[in-house]
Coordinates of C-alpha atoms in Angstrom, one line a residue:
X1 CA -17.8 -35.5 -17.5
X2 CA -19.8 -36.4 -14.4
X3 CA -23.5 -36.8 -15.1
X4 CA -25.8 -35.8 -12.2
X5 CA -28.5 -38.1 -13.5
X6 CA -26.2 -41.1 -13.4
X7 CA -25.1 -40.2 -9.9
X8 CA -28.7 -40.0 -8.6
X9 CA -29.6 -43.2 -10.4
X10 CA -26.7 -45.1 -8.7
X11 CA -27.8 -43.7 -5.3
X12 CA -31.3 -44.9 -5.9
X13 CA -30.0 -48.4 -6.9
X14 CA -28.2 -48.6 -3.6
X15 CA -30.9 -47.2 -1.4
X16 CA -34.0 -48.7 -3.0
X17 CA -33.0 -51.6 -5.3
X18 CA -30.5 -53.6 -3.2
X19 CA -27.4 -52.9 -5.3
X20 CA -24.4 -54.0 -3.4
X21 CA -20.8 -55.3 -3.7
X22 CA -21.5 -58.9 -2.6
X23 CA -17.8 -59.6 -1.8
X24 CA -14.2 -58.3 -1.9
X25 CA -12.2 -61.5 -2.0
X26 CA -8.4 -61.5 -1.6
X27 CA -6.7 -64.4 -3.4
X28 CA -3.5 -65.6 -1.7
X29 CA -1.1 -68.1 -3.1
X30 CA 0.2 -70.6 -0.5
X31 CA 2.6 -72.4 -2.8
X32 CA 5.6 -70.8 -1.1
X33 CA 4.3 -72.1 2.3
X34 CA 4.7 -75.8 1.2
X35 CA 7.0 -77.8 3.5
X36 CA 7.7 -81.4 4.1
X37 CA 6.9 -80.7 7.8
X38 CA 3.1 -80.1 8.0
X39 CA 3.5 -78.0 11.3
X40 CA 6.0 -75.7 9.7
X41 CA 3.8 -75.4 6.6
X42 CA 0.8 -74.5 8.8
X43 CA 2.9 -71.8 10.6
X44 CA 3.9 -70.2 7.3
X45 CA 0.3 -70.3 6.1
X46 CA -1.0 -68.6 9.1
X47 CA 1.7 -65.9 9.0
X48 CA 1.2 -65.2 5.3
X49 CA -2.6 -64.9 5.4
X50 CA -2.4 -62.6 8.5
X51 CA 0.3 -60.5 6.8
X52 CA -1.4 -60.2 3.4
X53 CA -5.0 -59.8 4.6
X54 CA -4.3 -57.7 7.8
X55 CA -6.1 -54.6 6.4
X56 CA -8.6 -56.3 4.1
X57 CA -11.7 -55.9 6.3
X58 CA -10.7 -52.4 7.5
X59 CA -10.1 -51.3 3.9
X60 CA -13.5 -52.7 2.8
X61 CA -15.3 -50.9 5.6
X62 CA -13.6 -47.6 4.8
X63 CA -14.5 -47.8 1.1
X64 CA -18.1 -48.6 2.1
X65 CA -18.3 -45.5 4.3
X66 CA -16.5 -43.2 1.9
X67 CA -18.5 -44.2 -1.2
X68 CA -21.8 -45.2 0.4
X69 CA -21.7 -48.5 -1.4
X70 CA -22.6 -51.6 0.7
X71 CA -19.9 -54.2 0.8
X72 CA -21.5 -57.2 2.3
X73 CA -18.6 -59.7 2.6
X74 CA -14.9 -59.6 2.9
X75 CA -13.3 -63.0 2.1
X76 CA -10.1 -64.9 1.3
X77 CA -9.4 -67.6 -1.2
X78 CA -6.2 -69.7 -1.1
X79 CA -4.3 -72.2 -3.2
X80 CA -6.1 -75.7 -3.2
X81 CA -4.9 -77.2 0.0
X82 CA -4.4 -80.7 -1.6
X83 CA -1.4 -79.3 -3.4
X84 CA 0.3 -78.5 0.0
X85 CA -0.8 -81.8 1.5
X86 CA 0.9 -83.6 -1.4
X87 CA 4.2 -82.0 -0.3
X88 CA 3.8 -82.5 3.4
X89 CA 1.6 -85.5 4.0
X90 CA 0.2 -85.7 7.5
X91 CA -3.3 -85.0 8.9
X92 CA -5.1 -82.5 6.5
X93 CA -7.3 -81.3 9.4
X94 CA -4.3 -79.4 10.7
X95 CA -4.5 -77.2 7.5
X96 CA -8.3 -76.8 8.1
X97 CA -7.8 -75.6 11.7
X98 CA -5.0 -73.2 10.6
X99 CA -7.0 -71.7 7.8
X100 CA -10.0 -71.2 10.1
X101 CA -7.9 -69.6 12.8
X102 CA -6.3 -67.2 10.2
X103 CA -9.8 -66.3 8.9
X104 CA -11.0 -65.4 12.4
X105 CA -7.8 -63.4 13.1
X106 CA -8.2 -61.1 10.1
X107 CA -12.0 -61.0 10.5
X108 CA -13.2 -62.3 7.1
X109 CA -16.6 -63.9 6.7
X110 CA -15.3 -67.0 4.8
X111 CA -12.1 -68.5 3.6
X112 CA -12.2 -70.8 0.5
X113 CA -9.7 -73.2 -0.8
X114 CA -9.9 -76.4 1.2
X115 CA -10.1 -77.9 -2.3
X116 CA -8.8 -80.5 -4.7
X117 CA -8.6 -80.5 -8.5
X118 CA -9.2 -84.1 -9.6
X119 CA -10.8 -83.8 -13.0
X120 CA -8.2 -86.2 -14.6
X121 CA -7.3 -88.3 -11.6
X122 CA -6.0 -88.2 -8.0
X123 CA -2.6 -86.7 -7.3
X124 CA -0.7 -87.1 -4.1
X125 CA -2.8 -85.5 -1.3
X126 CA -6.0 -85.2 -3.2
X127 CA -7.8 -88.3 -1.9
X128 CA -6.8 -87.7 1.7
X129 CA -8.0 -84.1 1.6
X130 CA -11.3 -85.1 0.0
X131 CA -12.0 -87.8 2.7
X132 CA -11.2 -85.2 5.4
X133 CA -13.8 -82.7 4.1
X134 CA -16.7 -83.8 6.3
X135 CA -14.7 -83.5 9.5
X136 CA -13.0 -80.3 8.4
X137 CA -16.3 -78.5 7.7
X138 CA -17.8 -79.8 10.9
X139 CA -14.9 -78.6 13.1
X140 CA -14.4 -75.2 11.5
X141 CA -16.6 -72.1 11.3
X142 CA -15.4 -70.1 8.3
X143 CA -13.7 -72.6 6.1
X144 CA -15.3 -73.5 2.7
X145 CA -14.4 -76.5 0.4
X146 CA -14.7 -77.3 -3.3
X147 CA -13.7 -80.2 -5.6
X148 CA -13.4 -80.0 -9.3
X149 CA -14.3 -83.4 -10.8
X150 CA -14.5 -82.7 -14.5
X151 CA -13.7 -80.3 -17.4
X152 CA -14.3 -80.0 -21.1
X153 CA -10.7 -80.8 -21.8
X154 CA -10.4 -83.9 -19.7
X155 CA -13.8 -85.4 -19.3
X156 CA -15.4 -86.4 -15.9
X157 CA -13.6 -88.4 -13.2
X158 CA -16.3 -90.8 -12.2
X159 CA -14.2 -92.2 -9.3
X160 CA -14.2 -88.7 -7.9
X161 CA -17.9 -88.3 -8.6
X162 CA -18.7 -91.5 -6.6
X163 CA -16.5 -90.3 -3.7
X164 CA -18.1 -86.9 -3.6
X165 CA -21.6 -88.4 -3.4
X166 CA -20.4 -90.1 -0.2
X167 CA -18.7 -87.0 1.1
X168 CA -21.7 -84.8 0.6
X169 CA -23.9 -87.2 2.5
X170 CA -21.3 -87.7 5.3
X171 CA -21.0 -83.9 5.6
X172 CA -24.7 -83.6 6.2
X173 CA -24.7 -86.4 8.8
X174 CA -21.8 -84.9 10.7
X175 CA -23.5 -81.4 10.9
X176 CA -27.2 -82.5 11.1
X177 CA -27.3 -80.9 14.6
X178 CA -25.5 -77.7 13.5
X179 CA -27.7 -76.4 10.7
X180 CA -26.3 -78.7 8.0
X181 CA -23.4 -76.3 7.6
X182 CA -21.2 -79.0 6.1
X183 CA -22.8 -79.5 2.7
X184 CA -23.8 -75.8 2.7
X185 CA -20.1 -75.0 2.5
X186 CA -19.1 -77.6 -0.1
X187 CA -19.3 -77.2 -3.9
X188 CA -18.6 -79.9 -6.5
X189 CA -17.5 -78.3 -9.8
X190 CA -17.0 -79.0 -13.5
X191 CA -14.8 -76.5 -15.2
X192 CA -14.1 -74.6 -12.0
X193 CA -12.7 -71.1 -12.6
X194 CA -9.5 -70.0 -10.8
X195 CA -10.6 -66.5 -10.0
X196 CA -14.1 -67.0 -8.6
X197 CA -14.7 -64.6 -5.6
X198 CA -17.9 -66.2 -4.5
X199 CA -18.2 -68.8 -1.7
X200 CA -18.3 -71.7 -1.2
X201 CA -16.5 -72.4 -4.4
X202 CA -13.7 -69.9 -4.3
X203 CA -10.1 -71.0 -4.5
X204 CA -6.9 -69.3 -5.7
X205 CA -5.8 -71.0 -8.9
X206 CA -2.2 -72.0 -9.7
X207 CA -2.1 -69.6 -12.6
X208 CA -3.0 -66.6 -10.4
X209 CA -0.6 -64.0 -9.0
X210 CA 0.9 -64.3 -5.5
X211 CA -1.9 -62.1 -4.2
X212 CA -4.9 -60.5 -6.0
X213 CA -8.2 -58.6 -5.3
X214 CA -11.3 -60.0 -7.0
X215 CA -14.7 -58.4 -6.5
X216 CA -18.2 -59.9 -6.9
X217 CA -21.1 -57.5 -7.7
X218 CA -24.8 -58.2 -7.3
X219 CA -27.9 -56.4 -8.3
X220 CA -31.0 -58.6 -9.1
X221 CA -33.2 -55.9 -7.6
X222 CA -31.8 -53.2 -9.9
X223 CA -32.4 -55.3 -13.0
X224 CA -36.0 -56.1 -11.9
X225 CA -36.7 -52.4 -11.2
X226 CA -35.4 -51.5 -14.7
X227 CA -37.6 -54.1 -16.4
X228 CA -40.7 -53.0 -14.3
X229 CA -40.5 -49.6 -16.2
X230 CA -41.0 -51.3 -19.6
X231 CA -43.9 -53.6 -19.0
X232 CA -45.0 -53.7 -22.7
X233 CA -41.6 -53.7 -24.4
X234 CA -40.6 -56.4 -26.9
X235 CA -37.9 -59.0 -26.1
X236 CA -35.1 -57.0 -27.9
X237 CA -35.8 -54.0 -25.7
X238 CA -35.9 -56.2 -22.6
X239 CA -32.4 -57.6 -23.5
X240 CA -31.1 -54.1 -24.2
X241 CA -32.4 -52.8 -20.8
X242 CA -30.7 -55.7 -18.9
X243 CA -27.5 -55.1 -20.8
X244 CA -27.4 -51.3 -20.0
X245 CA -28.3 -52.0 -16.3
X246 CA -25.5 -54.6 -16.0
X247 CA -23.1 -52.0 -17.4
X248 CA -24.0 -49.6 -14.6
X249 CA -23.8 -52.3 -11.9
X250 CA -20.4 -53.5 -13.2
X251 CA -19.0 -49.9 -13.2
X252 CA -19.7 -49.7 -9.5
X253 CA -17.8 -53.0 -9.0
X254 CA -14.9 -51.7 -11.1
X255 CA -14.6 -48.6 -8.9
X256 CA -14.5 -50.6 -5.7
X257 CA -12.1 -53.1 -7.1
X258 CA -9.7 -50.4 -8.3
X259 CA -9.8 -48.5 -5.0
X260 CA -9.3 -51.6 -2.9
X261 CA -6.5 -52.8 -5.1
X262 CA -4.7 -49.4 -4.8
X263 CA -5.1 -49.1 -1.0
X264 CA -4.0 -52.7 -0.3
X265 CA -1.1 -52.6 -2.7
X266 CA -2.4 -55.7 -4.4
X267 CA -3.1 -56.3 -8.1
X268 CA -6.7 -56.0 -9.3
X269 CA -7.8 -59.3 -10.7
X270 CA -11.4 -59.4 -12.0
X271 CA -14.9 -58.2 -11.4
X272 CA -17.5 -61.0 -11.3
X273 CA -20.8 -59.5 -12.3
X274 CA -23.0 -62.4 -11.3
X275 CA -26.5 -61.6 -10.2
X276 CA -26.3 -63.3 -6.8
X277 CA -29.7 -63.2 -4.9
X278 CA -30.4 -63.2 -1.2
X279 CA -33.5 -64.2 0.7
X280 CA -34.4 -60.5 1.2
X281 CA -37.5 -59.2 -0.6
X282 CA -36.5 -57.4 -3.8
X283 CA -33.3 -59.3 -4.4
X284 CA -34.4 -62.2 -6.4
X285 CA -33.3 -63.6 -9.8
X286 CA -36.6 -65.5 -10.0
X287 CA -38.5 -62.2 -9.8
X288 CA -36.6 -60.9 -12.8
X289 CA -37.8 -63.8 -14.8
X290 CA -41.3 -63.2 -13.6
X291 CA -41.0 -59.5 -14.6
X292 CA -40.2 -60.7 -18.1
X293 CA -43.6 -62.2 -18.3
X294 CA -43.7 -65.6 -16.5
X295 CA -46.6 -66.2 -14.0
X296 CA -44.0 -67.9 -11.8
X297 CA -40.4 -69.1 -12.1
X298 CA -40.5 -72.7 -13.3
X299 CA -43.2 -72.2 -15.9
X300 CA -42.6 -73.1 -19.5
X301 CA -40.3 -70.4 -20.9
X302 CA -38.2 -70.1 -17.7
X303 CA -35.1 -71.5 -19.4
X304 CA -35.4 -69.1 -22.4
X305 CA -35.9 -66.1 -20.0
X306 CA -32.8 -67.1 -18.0
X307 CA -30.7 -67.5 -21.2
X308 CA -31.7 -64.0 -22.3
X309 CA -30.8 -62.6 -18.8
X310 CA -27.5 -64.4 -18.5
X311 CA -26.3 -63.3 -22.0
X312 CA -27.4 -59.7 -21.6
X313 CA -25.7 -59.5 -18.1
X314 CA -22.4 -60.7 -19.7
X315 CA -22.6 -58.3 -22.7
X316 CA -23.2 -55.3 -20.4
X317 CA -20.5 -56.3 -18.0
X318 CA -17.7 -56.7 -20.6
X319 CA -18.3 -53.2 -21.8
X320 CA -17.9 -51.9 -18.3
X321 CA -14.7 -53.7 -17.4
X322 CA -11.7 -55.1 -19.3
X323 CA -11.3 -57.8 -16.6
X324 CA -14.5 -59.6 -16.2
X325 CA -14.1 -63.1 -14.8
X326 CA -15.1 -65.6 -12.1
X327 CA -18.6 -66.9 -12.9
X328 CA -20.4 -63.8 -14.2
X329 CA -24.0 -64.4 -15.0
X330 CA -27.1 -65.3 -12.9
X331 CA -27.1 -67.5 -9.9
X332 CA -30.1 -69.7 -9.1
X333 CA -29.7 -70.9 -5.5
X334 CA -33.0 -72.1 -4.3
X335 CA -32.7 -71.3 -0.6
X336 CA -31.1 -67.9 -1.1
X337 CA -33.7 -66.5 -3.5
X338 CA -37.2 -65.5 -2.3
X339 CA -38.8 -66.1 -5.7
X340 CA -37.1 -69.5 -6.0
X341 CA -38.3 -70.4 -2.6
X342 CA -41.9 -69.5 -3.4
X343 CA -41.8 -71.3 -6.8
X344 CA -40.4 -74.5 -5.1
X345 CA -43.1 -74.3 -2.4
X346 CA -45.9 -74.0 -5.0
X347 CA -44.6 -76.9 -7.1
X348 CA -43.9 -74.7 -10.1
X349 CA -40.2 -75.2 -9.8
X350 CA -38.9 -78.8 -9.8
X351 CA -35.4 -80.1 -9.6
X352 CA -35.6 -81.3 -13.3
X353 CA -36.5 -77.8 -14.4
X354 CA -33.6 -76.4 -12.3
X355 CA -31.2 -78.8 -14.1
X356 CA -32.4 -77.5 -17.5
X357 CA -31.9 -73.9 -16.3
X358 CA -28.3 -74.7 -15.3
X359 CA -27.5 -75.2 -19.0
X360 CA -27.9 -71.5 -19.6
X361 CA -26.9 -69.8 -16.3
X362 CA -23.9 -69.5 -14.0
X363 CA -23.0 -72.4 -11.8
X364 CA -25.7 -75.0 -11.4
X365 CA -27.8 -76.8 -8.8
X366 CA -27.1 -74.5 -5.8
X367 CA -28.4 -74.6 -2.2
X368 CA -31.0 -77.2 -2.9
X369 CA -32.4 -79.2 0.0
X370 CA -33.1 -82.9 -0.8
X371 CA -34.6 -85.6 1.3
X372 CA -32.2 -86.9 4.0
X373 CA -32.6 -90.5 3.0
X374 CA -31.3 -89.8 -0.5
X375 CA -28.5 -92.3 -1.2
X376 CA -24.9 -91.4 -1.9
X377 CA -25.2 -93.0 -5.4
X378 CA -28.2 -90.7 -6.3
X379 CA -26.2 -87.6 -5.0
X380 CA -23.3 -88.8 -7.2
X381 CA -25.6 -89.1 -10.2
X382 CA -26.9 -85.6 -9.7
X383 CA -23.3 -84.4 -9.7
X384 CA -22.5 -86.4 -12.8
X385 CA -25.5 -85.0 -14.7
X386 CA -24.5 -81.4 -13.8
X387 CA -20.9 -82.1 -14.8
X388 CA -22.0 -83.5 -18.1
X389 CA -23.9 -80.2 -18.8
X390 CA -20.8 -78.2 -18.0
X391 CA -18.4 -80.5 -19.9
X392 CA -20.5 -80.6 -23.2
X393 CA -21.3 -76.9 -23.1
X394 CA -17.8 -75.7 -22.1
X395 CA -19.1 -73.8 -19.1
X396 CA -18.9 -74.0 -15.3
X397 CA -21.5 -76.1 -13.6
X398 CA -21.6 -77.1 -9.9
X399 CA -23.6 -78.9 -7.3
X400 CA -24.3 -77.8 -3.8
X401 CA -27.1 -80.0 -2.5
X402 CA -28.1 -80.4 1.1
X403 CA -29.3 -83.8 2.3
X404 CA -31.8 -82.8 5.0
X405 CA -31.2 -85.6 7.5
X406 CA -34.4 -86.7 9.1
X407 CA -36.7 -84.8 6.7
X408 CA -38.6 -85.7 3.6
X409 CA -39.7 -83.9 0.4
X410 CA -42.5 -81.4 1.1
X411 CA -41.1 -80.3 4.4
X412 CA -38.8 -77.2 4.8
X413 CA -35.5 -76.4 6.4
X414 CA -34.4 -73.1 7.7
X415 CA -30.6 -72.6 7.3
X416 CA -30.7 -69.0 8.7
X417 CA -28.9 -65.9 7.6
X418 CA -27.7 -65.7 4.0
X419 CA -28.5 -69.4 3.3
X420 CA -32.2 -68.7 3.8
X421 CA -35.0 -71.3 3.8
X422 CA -35.5 -74.2 1.4
X423 CA -38.4 -76.5 0.7
X424 CA -37.1 -80.0 0.4
X425 CA -37.3 -80.9 -3.2
X426 CA -38.3 -84.4 -4.5
X427 CA -35.6 -86.4 -6.1
X428 CA -36.0 -89.3 -8.6
X429 CA -34.8 -92.3 -6.5
X430 CA -34.5 -94.8 -9.3
X431 CA -31.1 -96.3 -8.6
X432 CA -28.1 -95.2 -10.7
X433 CA -25.8 -97.4 -8.5
X434 CA -24.5 -99.7 -11.2
X435 CA -23.6 -96.7 -13.4
X436 CA -21.9 -94.8 -10.6
X437 CA -20.0 -97.9 -9.3
X438 CA -18.5 -98.6 -12.8
X439 CA -15.8 -96.0 -12.1
X440 CA -13.3 -94.8 -14.7
X441 CA -13.6 -91.6 -16.6
X442 CA -16.2 -90.2 -19.1
X443 CA -14.1 -89.2 -22.1
X444 CA -13.8 -85.6 -23.1
X445 CA -16.3 -84.5 -25.7
X446 CA -15.3 -83.8 -29.3
X447 CA -15.6 -80.1 -28.8
X448 CA -12.6 -80.3 -26.4
X449 CA -10.3 -80.7 -29.5
X450 CA -9.9 -77.0 -30.3
X451 CA -6.1 -76.8 -30.7

């Protein structure tokens, strides 16, 4: 039975509290496009993406108009391109240009999957693709890239970690005159999920169907508004309120996913119920933590508040949908969250505190500007630290740091648009070079032996 109160509450969430569908992402397998001739493979890739995603943007816009639910992004994720490169060889930049051209043709915001999975070592095509990432991201407009360098089952590939420290820095140097878009569109993962709809880390896993619709929901403003109505509640009631609110948010995502799936004739995959912030006022995860009782995000107690939030969001979400997946939790990107920006500016939020917070939230060190003279070895060590948190805790962690070329800590950089503004955060520059240069693989932890 339709409840009028619930309908009005949802309308208010959309109009006043920034509830939106952050993305509809179509996952497309490119495995059947593989060919020993790279030019033939590129032709097949372009044709398949244009055929499968021809009506993706139009369908999203129609659902948005009919239901009054903002759908901010329409995106595509594809099979990790290194798998195709292993079959064809040749210049991987050809794949990058083809994917970017296809994304522009169908009108999506971003296309993810210029990726490699190297958590246990490099297969044919992996190293060549990774080394091409800086040029690929500099040349293209809508292409996103990710590399998985570790997992709980396999440990951490330290050769890949070292290489990615160099790649992140090179990406920043190549795009220093173009808003540093290179490292902004590059994520380094441990335990990367195959069905993540959010960029820049989305790719279409080998275990996924030929084509699938995944939806990412976001509503930090809704959660904060709900908590503002119970200023004197105890912690149990706070958790319960977040859980109930997450249920309502996820139901909206489930509706959009089901309708999009039916209209496009593509299977419904998952709803990712991550609370993904934006620089807009009223759309901040940091402000949720402050609503719980912190003077400012970064204060002692921040990690505990975030753990409560992440757990309650997941509990509410799984009651609302039988297919919750992706990352699902709370994102803490510094430049994309107004409260995080303020906390970093004031010195309340430090990179060490952010690292602690990543142990209990979705993803990890995300959209953090660091001094431009940070060495590749230090960047690699940041990646290794985050991967270790993910590996030991059997969770996804990731690093998307932006070396701000020509700038130092204490300054700021404006990325514009969704990427927002970021104070450049101080990084410990004591050298980890000997550790990083050892190479090899950090063994999988004992908790990996679950069979």
